[in-house]
């Protein structure tokens, strides 16, 4: 019989996807350049030339077996070693290859992390606003995702709500900083306070509460923003990284899971990932892609365009009277809609071909998300549409 | 807390992996060219030049977004369409892109197939000798893998045992033809009889029993062997394919799942796969690799070497008095050991640097597997070692 839980999921269409499909369809009517499509977090700046050059050179240089043969089940040793060294160099950590497991992007890393530290029925806490895919990522393992309501003042953590929700069944806390959808970066003070609570509660409950830190936007941090490396502040941190955003390669499906060397059983957890892979059909990212990222660990796409876009939108939104927290990174901004119902608000904005995503599915109703990973010139033109929309409606 | 089931798995080391590690270590002592390492099914013939050329050309021709951007969650439409057409052309089927889901190899395809048609507690039957990874592939979903004992006469299906084991909880039957480890190809008669039983039992139990056909060795079939396309004979067939063996690209992690268009809800099953992916962290194989295989659907590596190797080994084994069924495909051969305990037998053979894998973990104790995806010259030299070993011990 077909598994009913997946049949049921077909009914619940993703708002992001629906709006994105609308934007593309509308583009066919009036020209896509005239649709201010802020729906999808698909990086717009091209992949660095060095990345494509790496692939071409690797094909010329490596043996067929090295390039196309099975990679070790935890990832290619040289690649894991290079990743560990890059983390140590950049963040003063002490990783070795034994703490690194190569994955198919951050989604693959989270799939392993959750299975590593929970069994069905355990709870995983995350903080709104949150990436809605966390729902299926966690719940399909049998663990249960619980959402801590947002701190709408600054989109740091709502600690009061967090402390009231954490309990004996909490086996992991899942954070995402820089954050999709808010664009906010957790400050050192936030991460320290979170770590303090986790240590205290781990003691109280007699088991480690793991911190799963989802960091695909780690490299996209704006000028002067305090962006701590999370694992530095909490031993039992499992870092989930993706190269999708920093190198503009989401289609390549490459990232890694890193267990803080200070975490008890850190190296054992990595070999356990190899066992988890067998059941979820993962078996390593493509070898050629592993090699290519290992040669581009200190490179990013020209991500400066995202800060430019953010500033244009932030200035426009604030001058139009929106309540909005200034993003510290990513390519998202997360203003409060000008009426309580963000769905109604976004529907009206659609009439001006200004397409944002209402944030009900992000756990913050009343807000909307703009993914400004689009051309700066288009961002500028979109401001005119936004102005007209606001003036004619509010 | 760390999930105990994965901790437990660490205790059970894979025999194949242990022997393979032994062979590599021994190679460091006496030169790897002197170790007759028949442990691993890692294709030895190089990837076709056209495949590497495709990657290089795609990098020059495609936009960064097409090549490195997110691919659709079911796989790139053009690629799925090309796969469907190739199946139709070669096997007279009627697939469209709506019946194809791109996966990370056959492991990824099976991970989706099992979740598609079972819920925890359901049974999946497979036939010994079988690929031992089927254990974790199936059992980690919560379904239960049951092994039908082998038909040691010809390694076709032991139908008597099968009919005694199939029951109301059987939701799927998982087959692998051409077979790892036996090298046997199921004949048209076998597939027809299997299909007849599945239709009859589906009727009797009032639910469809799906046939999951794992076909990574489909292209490696030897001269004159009857190798039916399984889905042709049973509507509810889910074909799991990998390009790993035909193109010698196991490290690229690419394959597909195809649902027979005649299967009820075929297209719905494919979109369900997209939902399953969200929970297991799959989210498509690498886009660039998808494009590359779509340009190489009618190409294979020079797989003729495997038939050459098989004939050398088959002749040697039979002339030395081994009981062995002649393989119809793959790069495996599966003789009966010369004593009851195949582990003891393989240990003695190791003294002659002839390394095969005892078949206890394949569900056929007393047999051993030789993976002859190695150089023909080495196969020839290995025959001398085998002869010495047999003469001095049996």
PDB file of N, CA, C and O in Angstrom, chain A residues 178-201:
ATOM      1  N   UNK A 178      23.483  32.848  10.423  1.00  0.00           N
ATOM      2  CA  UNK A 178      22.492  33.844  10.026  1.00  0.00           C
ATOM      3  C   UNK A 178      21.184  33.161   9.611  1.00  0.00           C
ATOM      4  O   UNK A 178      21.220  32.086   9.028  1.00  0.00           O
ATOM      5  N   UNK A 179      20.089  33.838   9.903  1.00  0.00           N
ATOM      6  CA  UNK A 179      18.789  33.184   9.881  1.00  0.00           C
ATOM      7  C   UNK A 179      17.986  33.391   8.598  1.00  0.00           C
ATOM      8  O   UNK A 179      17.823  34.502   8.108  1.00  0.00           O
ATOM      9  N   UNK A 180      17.469  32.282   8.116  1.00  0.00           N
ATOM     10  CA  UNK A 180      16.407  32.288   7.119  1.00  0.00           C
ATOM     11  C   UNK A 180      15.128  32.023   7.901  1.00  0.00           C
ATOM     12  O   UNK A 180      15.026  30.959   8.527  1.00  0.00           O
ATOM     13  N   UNK A 181      14.163  32.928   7.952  1.00  0.00           N
ATOM     14  CA  UNK A 181      13.911  34.050   7.055  1.00  0.00           C
ATOM     15  C   UNK A 181      14.258  35.434   7.581  1.00  0.00           C
ATOM     16  O   UNK A 181      14.111  36.404   6.841  1.00  0.00           O
ATOM     17  N   UNK A 182      14.718  35.587   8.841  1.00  0.00           N
ATOM     18  CA  UNK A 182      14.786  36.951   9.390  1.00  0.00           C
ATOM     19  C   UNK A 182      15.993  37.733   8.908  1.00  0.00           C
ATOM     20  O   UNK A 182      15.999  38.960   8.967  1.00  0.00           O
ATOM     21  N   UNK A 183      17.046  37.044   8.474  1.00  0.00           N
ATOM     22  CA  UNK A 183      18.273  37.725   8.091  1.00  0.00           C
ATOM     23  C   UNK A 183      19.134  38.106   9.290  1.00  0.00           C
ATOM     24  O   UNK A 183      20.222  38.656   9.137  1.00  0.00           O
ATOM     25  N   UNK A 184      18.617  37.770  10.485  1.00  0.00           N
ATOM     26  CA  UNK A 184      19.323  38.168  11.719  1.00  0.00           C
ATOM     27  C   UNK A 184      20.449  37.186  12.030  1.00  0.00           C
ATOM     28  O   UNK A 184      20.338  35.993  11.753  1.00  0.00           O
ATOM     29  N   UNK A 185      21.550  37.733  12.595  1.00  0.00           N
ATOM     30  CA  UNK A 185      22.654  36.900  13.073  1.00  0.00           C
ATOM     31  C   UNK A 185      22.607  36.891  14.596  1.00  0.00           C
ATOM     32  O   UNK A 185      22.500  37.951  15.219  1.00  0.00           O
ATOM     33  N   UNK A 186      22.653  35.711  15.192  1.00  0.00           N
ATOM     34  CA  UNK A 186      22.673  35.639  16.655  1.00  0.00           C
ATOM     35  C   UNK A 186      23.978  36.254  17.152  1.00  0.00           C
ATOM     36  O   UNK A 186      25.058  35.907  16.670  1.00  0.00           O
ATOM     37  N   UNK A 187      23.865  37.130  18.142  1.00  0.00           N
ATOM     38  CA  UNK A 187      25.042  37.799  18.707  1.00  0.00           C
ATOM     39  C   UNK A 187      25.797  36.834  19.617  1.00  0.00           C
ATOM     40  O   UNK A 187      25.273  35.782  20.016  1.00  0.00           O
ATOM     41  N   UNK A 188      27.024  37.213  19.958  1.00  0.00           N
ATOM     42  CA  UNK A 188      27.802  36.420  20.908  1.00  0.00           C
ATOM     43  C   UNK A 188      27.041  36.287  22.226  1.00  0.00           C
ATOM     44  O   UNK A 188      27.011  35.205  22.835  1.00  0.00           O
ATOM     45  N   UNK A 189      26.398  37.355  22.653  1.00  0.00           N
ATOM     46  CA  UNK A 189      25.631  37.310  23.907  1.00  0.00           C
ATOM     47  C   UNK A 189      24.508  36.276  23.811  1.00  0.00           C
ATOM     48  O   UNK A 189      24.270  35.496  24.742  1.00  0.00           O
ATOM     49  N   UNK A 190      23.816  36.246  22.667  1.00  0.00           N
ATOM     50  CA  UNK A 190      22.734  35.272  22.477  1.00  0.00           C
ATOM     51  C   UNK A 190      23.273  33.845  22.529  1.00  0.00           C
ATOM     52  O   UNK A 190      22.726  32.977  23.218  1.00  0.00           O
ATOM     53  N   UNK A 191      24.340  33.588  21.788  1.00  0.00           N
ATOM     54  CA  UNK A 191      24.889  32.230  21.722  1.00  0.00           C
ATOM     55  C   UNK A 191      25.399  31.800  23.096  1.00  0.00           C
ATOM     56  O   UNK A 191      25.175  30.658  23.530  1.00  0.00           O
ATOM     57  N   UNK A 192      26.042  32.722  23.824  1.00  0.00           N
ATOM     58  CA  UNK A 192      26.543  32.392  25.167  1.00  0.00           C
ATOM     59  C   UNK A 192      25.402  32.055  26.109  1.00  0.00           C
ATOM     60  O   UNK A 192      25.480  31.082  26.869  1.00  0.00           O
ATOM     61  N   UNK A 193      24.334  32.836  26.048  1.00  0.00           N
ATOM     62  CA  UNK A 193      23.216  32.597  26.960  1.00  0.00           C
ATOM     63  C   UNK A 193      22.535  31.265  26.623  1.00  0.00           C
ATOM     64  O   UNK A 193      22.182  30.485  27.509  1.00  0.00           O
ATOM     65  N   UNK A 194      22.406  31.016  25.327  1.00  0.00           N
ATOM     66  CA  UNK A 194      21.836  29.744  24.886  1.00  0.00           C
ATOM     67  C   UNK A 194      22.685  28.578  25.413  1.00  0.00           C
ATOM     68  O   UNK A 194      22.171  27.599  25.968  1.00  0.00           O
ATOM     69  N   UNK A 195      24.000  28.703  25.253  1.00  0.00           N
ATOM     70  CA  UNK A 195      24.915  27.639  25.694  1.00  0.00           C
ATOM     71  C   UNK A 195      24.811  27.427  27.204  1.00  0.00           C
ATOM     72  O   UNK A 195      24.794  26.281  27.681  1.00  0.00           O
ATOM     73  N   UNK A 196      24.720  28.518  27.936  1.00  0.00           N
ATOM     74  CA  UNK A 196      24.590  28.404  29.401  1.00  0.00           C
ATOM     75  C   UNK A 196      23.343  27.599  29.778  1.00  0.00           C
ATOM     76  O   UNK A 196      23.398  26.706  30.622  1.00  0.00           O
ATOM     77  N   UNK A 197      22.256  27.941  29.131  1.00  0.00           N
ATOM     78  CA  UNK A 197      21.004  27.228  29.443  1.00  0.00           C
ATOM     79  C   UNK A 197      21.129  25.753  29.068  1.00  0.00           C
ATOM     80  O   UNK A 197      20.702  24.862  29.807  1.00  0.00           O
ATOM     81  N   UNK A 198      21.734  25.484  27.919  1.00  0.00           N
ATOM     82  CA  UNK A 198      21.860  24.084  27.473  1.00  0.00           C
ATOM     83  C   UNK A 198      22.731  23.288  28.434  1.00  0.00           C
ATOM     84  O   UNK A 198      22.437  22.127  28.743  1.00  0.00           O
ATOM     85  N   UNK A 199      23.790  23.881  28.913  1.00  0.00           N
ATOM     86  CA  UNK A 199      24.644  23.188  29.888  1.00  0.00           C
ATOM     87  C   UNK A 199      23.866  22.909  31.168  1.00  0.00           C
ATOM     88  O   UNK A 199      23.887  21.799  31.704  1.00  0.00           O
ATOM     89  N   UNK A 200      23.157  23.920  31.627  1.00  0.00           N
ATOM     90  CA  UNK A 200      22.392  23.796  32.867  1.00  0.00           C
ATOM     91  C   UNK A 200      21.326  22.700  32.736  1.00  0.00           C
ATOM     92  O   UNK A 200      21.179  21.835  33.588  1.00  0.00           O
ATOM     93  N   UNK A 201      20.614  22.723  31.619  1.00  0.00           N
ATOM     94  CA  UNK A 201      19.516  21.764  31.430  1.00  0.00           C
ATOM     95  C   UNK A 201      20.058  20.361  31.155  1.00  0.00           C
ATOM     96  O   UNK A 201      19.452  19.366  31.548  1.00  0.00           O
TER      97      UNK A 201
END
